[in-house]
Amino acid sequence: SRFPLLLQNLHRFFMYGALVFNIFLWMGAIRGFHDPDEGWGIGLGSMVLVINAFLLMMYSFSCHSFRHFIGGGLNCFSCSKVSRARHTLWERVSLWNQSHRLWAWSSLIWIVFTDVYIRLVANGHITDPNTWSRF
């Protein structure tokens, strides 16, 4: 409730917003596999969007605030099946947290690539090589 720790709570609230944003990124990535005229298929653009959503998801999931969200507030990790499951998730997120910087940099670089790629395709400078198959 005091100044330095207040920033930690602010960081946690931004992480909650990022988790919601990740849902929208995955929705866009999945929609990238569907063309209303051609049907379902796969293209370079759809794969770029999937990698973008995955890297940003891992950046969010490797955050120490997410680690606290998963395993914080427990006094006993072995008291029940739910707390044991939370402990397993907490251990996994702790492993991801060790590479948080890698996820941050790779997602930042990939976001730039994704934005440039989408802009170039949208403006007609390049075409998206794709393979469409009707289901």
PDB file of C-alpha atoms in Angstrom:
ATOM      1  CA  SER A   1       0.000   0.000   0.000  1.00  0.00           C
ATOM      2  CA  ARG A   2       3.072   2.280   0.091  1.00  0.00           C
ATOM      3  CA  PHE A   3       5.027   3.775  -2.776  1.00  0.00           C
ATOM      4  CA  PRO A   4       7.551   1.159  -3.850  1.00  0.00           C
ATOM      5  CA  LEU A   5       5.153  -1.763  -3.448  1.00  0.00           C
ATOM      6  CA  LEU A   6       2.331   0.178  -5.078  1.00  0.00           C
ATOM      7  CA  LEU A   7       4.254  -0.041  -8.354  1.00  0.00           C
ATOM      8  CA  GLN A   8       4.321  -3.836  -8.024  1.00  0.00           C
ATOM      9  CA  ASN A   9       0.533  -3.872  -7.799  1.00  0.00           C
ATOM     10  CA  LEU A  10       0.342  -1.610 -10.848  1.00  0.00           C
ATOM     11  CA  HIS A  11       2.580  -4.051 -12.726  1.00  0.00           C
ATOM     12  CA  ARG A  12       0.220  -6.884 -11.769  1.00  0.00           C
ATOM     13  CA  PHE A  13      -2.815  -5.004 -13.095  1.00  0.00           C
ATOM     14  CA  PHE A  14      -1.053  -4.364 -16.417  1.00  0.00           C
ATOM     15  CA  MET A  15      -0.332  -8.099 -16.581  1.00  0.00           C
ATOM     16  CA  TYR A  16      -4.063  -8.838 -16.232  1.00  0.00           C
ATOM     17  CA  GLY A  17      -4.716  -6.524 -19.173  1.00  0.00           C
ATOM     18  CA  ALA A  18      -2.001  -8.255 -21.186  1.00  0.00           C
ATOM     19  CA  LEU A  19      -3.661 -11.624 -20.568  1.00  0.00           C
ATOM     20  CA  VAL A  20      -6.912 -10.281 -22.041  1.00  0.00           C
ATOM     21  CA  PHE A  21      -4.959  -8.837 -24.980  1.00  0.00           C
ATOM     22  CA  ASN A  22      -3.400 -12.280 -25.572  1.00  0.00           C
ATOM     23  CA  ILE A  23      -6.883 -13.725 -26.083  1.00  0.00           C
ATOM     24  CA  PHE A  24      -7.540 -11.170 -28.839  1.00  0.00           C
ATOM     25  CA  LEU A  25      -4.192 -11.944 -30.467  1.00  0.00           C
ATOM     26  CA  TRP A  26      -5.005 -15.654 -30.584  1.00  0.00           C
ATOM     27  CA  MET A  27      -8.453 -14.910 -31.997  1.00  0.00           C
ATOM     28  CA  GLY A  28      -6.832 -12.881 -34.774  1.00  0.00           C
ATOM     29  CA  ALA A  29      -4.248 -15.581 -35.409  1.00  0.00           C
ATOM     30  CA  ILE A  30      -6.927 -18.255 -35.760  1.00  0.00           C
ATOM     31  CA  ARG A  31      -8.976 -16.007 -38.046  1.00  0.00           C
ATOM     32  CA  GLY A  32      -5.839 -15.677 -40.189  1.00  0.00           C
ATOM     33  CA  PHE A  33      -6.378 -19.271 -41.300  1.00  0.00           C
ATOM     34  CA  HIS A  34      -9.796 -18.489 -42.789  1.00  0.00           C
ATOM     35  CA  ASP A  35     -10.559 -16.517 -45.935  1.00  0.00           C
ATOM     36  CA  PRO A  36     -14.293 -15.891 -46.515  1.00  0.00           C
ATOM     37  CA  ASP A  37     -13.861 -16.449 -50.262  1.00  0.00           C
ATOM     38  CA  GLU A  38     -11.395 -19.329 -50.245  1.00  0.00           C
ATOM     39  CA  GLY A  39     -12.220 -21.175 -47.013  1.00  0.00           C
ATOM     40  CA  TRP A  40      -9.683 -22.556 -44.571  1.00  0.00           C
ATOM     41  CA  GLY A  41      -6.006 -22.623 -45.432  1.00  0.00           C
ATOM     42  CA  ILE A  42      -2.538 -21.736 -44.301  1.00  0.00           C
ATOM     43  CA  GLY A  43      -0.339 -18.896 -45.405  1.00  0.00           C
ATOM     44  CA  LEU A  44       2.820 -17.167 -44.344  1.00  0.00           C
ATOM     45  CA  GLY A  45       0.751 -14.371 -42.817  1.00  0.00           C
ATOM     46  CA  SER A  46      -1.258 -16.763 -40.683  1.00  0.00           C
ATOM     47  CA  MET A  47       1.942 -18.365 -39.406  1.00  0.00           C
ATOM     48  CA  VAL A  48       3.435 -14.922 -38.656  1.00  0.00           C
ATOM     49  CA  LEU A  49       0.334 -14.113 -36.585  1.00  0.00           C
ATOM     50  CA  VAL A  50       0.511 -17.439 -34.700  1.00  0.00           C
ATOM     51  CA  ILE A  51       4.174 -16.925 -33.827  1.00  0.00           C
ATOM     52  CA  ASN A  52       3.379 -13.366 -32.737  1.00  0.00           C
ATOM     53  CA  ALA A  53       0.563 -14.539 -30.441  1.00  0.00           C
ATOM     54  CA  PHE A  54       2.709 -17.358 -29.047  1.00  0.00           C
ATOM     55  CA  LEU A  55       5.700 -15.126 -28.238  1.00  0.00           C
ATOM     56  CA  LEU A  56       3.544 -12.501 -26.545  1.00  0.00           C
ATOM     57  CA  MET A  57       1.688 -15.210 -24.629  1.00  0.00           C
ATOM     58  CA  MET A  58       4.973 -16.649 -23.379  1.00  0.00           C
ATOM     59  CA  TYR A  59       6.189 -13.177 -22.432  1.00  0.00           C
ATOM     60  CA  SER A  60       3.033 -12.741 -20.346  1.00  0.00           C
ATOM     61  CA  PHE A  61       3.135 -16.249 -18.874  1.00  0.00           C
ATOM     62  CA  SER A  62       6.801 -15.932 -17.883  1.00  0.00           C
ATOM     63  CA  CYS A  63       6.179 -12.738 -15.895  1.00  0.00           C
ATOM     64  CA  HIS A  64       6.806 -12.865 -12.148  1.00  0.00           C
ATOM     65  CA  SER A  65       3.362 -11.330 -11.616  1.00  0.00           C
ATOM     66  CA  PHE A  66       1.790 -14.292 -13.405  1.00  0.00           C
ATOM     67  CA  ARG A  67       3.917 -16.569 -11.231  1.00  0.00           C
ATOM     68  CA  HIS A  68       2.470 -14.860  -8.161  1.00  0.00           C
ATOM     69  CA  PHE A  69      -1.042 -15.106  -9.673  1.00  0.00           C
ATOM     70  CA  ILE A  70      -0.649 -18.879 -10.088  1.00  0.00           C
ATOM     71  CA  GLY A  71       1.061 -19.799  -6.799  1.00  0.00           C
ATOM     72  CA  GLY A  72       0.727 -16.791  -4.540  1.00  0.00           C
ATOM     73  CA  GLY A  73      -1.305 -16.815  -1.364  1.00  0.00           C
ATOM     74  CA  LEU A  74      -0.778 -20.501  -0.602  1.00  0.00           C
ATOM     75  CA  ASN A  75       0.726 -21.642   2.667  1.00  0.00           C
ATOM     76  CA  CYS A  76       0.760 -25.314   1.700  1.00  0.00           C
ATOM     77  CA  PHE A  77       1.402 -26.700  -1.759  1.00  0.00           C
ATOM     78  CA  SER A  78       0.573 -30.292  -0.772  1.00  0.00           C
ATOM     79  CA  CYS A  79      -2.620 -29.871   1.243  1.00  0.00           C
ATOM     80  CA  SER A  80      -5.099 -30.640  -1.542  1.00  0.00           C
ATOM     81  CA  LYS A  81      -5.280 -31.683  -5.186  1.00  0.00           C
ATOM     82  CA  VAL A  82      -5.972 -28.097  -6.224  1.00  0.00           C
ATOM     83  CA  SER A  83      -2.948 -26.737  -4.369  1.00  0.00           C
ATOM     84  CA  ARG A  84      -0.761 -29.528  -5.805  1.00  0.00           C
ATOM     85  CA  ALA A  85      -1.981 -28.634  -9.299  1.00  0.00           C
ATOM     86  CA  ARG A  86      -1.239 -24.963  -8.613  1.00  0.00           C
ATOM     87  CA  HIS A  87       2.224 -25.963  -7.422  1.00  0.00           C
ATOM     88  CA  THR A  88       2.842 -27.844 -10.676  1.00  0.00           C
ATOM     89  CA  LEU A  89       1.769 -24.776 -12.675  1.00  0.00           C
ATOM     90  CA  TRP A  90       3.874 -22.542 -10.430  1.00  0.00           C
ATOM     91  CA  GLU A  91       6.947 -24.703 -11.079  1.00  0.00           C
ATOM     92  CA  ARG A  92       6.346 -24.514 -14.857  1.00  0.00           C
ATOM     93  CA  VAL A  93       5.889 -20.741 -14.766  1.00  0.00           C
ATOM     94  CA  SER A  94       9.023 -20.481 -12.615  1.00  0.00           C
ATOM     95  CA  LEU A  95      10.974 -22.258 -15.370  1.00  0.00           C
ATOM     96  CA  TRP A  96       9.529 -19.891 -17.971  1.00  0.00           C
ATOM     97  CA  ASN A  97      10.383 -16.944 -15.711  1.00  0.00           C
ATOM     98  CA  GLN A  98      14.078 -17.759 -16.032  1.00  0.00           C
ATOM     99  CA  SER A  99      13.808 -16.912 -19.751  1.00  0.00           C
ATOM    100  CA  HIS A 100      11.568 -13.859 -19.323  1.00  0.00           C
ATOM    101  CA  ARG A 101      14.154 -11.559 -20.916  1.00  0.00           C
ATOM    102  CA  LEU A 102      14.449 -13.862 -23.943  1.00  0.00           C
ATOM    103  CA  TRP A 103      10.666 -13.919 -24.389  1.00  0.00           C
ATOM    104  CA  ALA A 104      10.589 -10.126 -24.042  1.00  0.00           C
ATOM    105  CA  TRP A 105      13.216  -9.461 -26.698  1.00  0.00           C
ATOM    106  CA  SER A 106      12.017 -12.115 -29.122  1.00  0.00           C
ATOM    107  CA  SER A 107       8.410 -10.917 -28.871  1.00  0.00           C
ATOM    108  CA  LEU A 108       9.482  -7.296 -29.328  1.00  0.00           C
ATOM    109  CA  ILE A 109      11.493  -8.079 -32.452  1.00  0.00           C
ATOM    110  CA  TRP A 110       8.736 -10.310 -33.836  1.00  0.00           C
ATOM    111  CA  ILE A 111       6.078  -7.613 -33.236  1.00  0.00           C
ATOM    112  CA  VAL A 112       8.078  -5.236 -35.403  1.00  0.00           C
ATOM    113  CA  PHE A 113       8.437  -7.892 -38.112  1.00  0.00           C
ATOM    114  CA  THR A 114       4.710  -8.714 -37.921  1.00  0.00           C
ATOM    115  CA  ASP A 115       3.682  -5.073 -38.197  1.00  0.00           C
ATOM    116  CA  VAL A 116       5.969  -4.454 -41.160  1.00  0.00           C
ATOM    117  CA  TYR A 117       4.851  -7.661 -42.891  1.00  0.00           C
ATOM    118  CA  ILE A 118       1.136  -6.887 -42.458  1.00  0.00           C
ATOM    119  CA  ARG A 119       1.621  -3.306 -43.659  1.00  0.00           C
ATOM    120  CA  LEU A 120       3.496  -4.450 -46.760  1.00  0.00           C
ATOM    121  CA  VAL A 121       0.813  -7.030 -47.608  1.00  0.00           C
ATOM    122  CA  ALA A 122      -2.041  -4.604 -46.893  1.00  0.00           C
ATOM    123  CA  ASN A 123      -0.531  -1.924 -49.144  1.00  0.00           C
ATOM    124  CA  GLY A 124       0.087  -4.394 -51.960  1.00  0.00           C
ATOM    125  CA  HIS A 125       3.888  -4.146 -51.921  1.00  0.00           C
ATOM    126  CA  ILE A 126       4.205  -7.912 -51.402  1.00  0.00           C
ATOM    127  CA  THR A 127       1.766 -10.802 -51.615  1.00  0.00           C
ATOM    128  CA  ASP A 128       1.217 -13.405 -48.946  1.00  0.00           C
ATOM    129  CA  PRO A 129       2.235 -16.814 -50.257  1.00  0.00           C
ATOM    130  CA  ASN A 130      -0.487 -19.156 -49.131  1.00  0.00           C
ATOM    131  CA  THR A 131      -2.112 -22.476 -49.783  1.00  0.00           C
ATOM    132  CA  TRP A 132      -5.876 -22.586 -49.413  1.00  0.00           C
ATOM    133  CA  SER A 133      -7.765 -25.813 -49.178  1.00  0.00           C
ATOM    134  CA  ARG A 134     -11.504 -26.098 -48.858  1.00  0.00           C
ATOM    135  CA  PHE A 135     -12.805 -28.229 -46.001  1.00  0.00           C
TER     136      PHE A 135
END
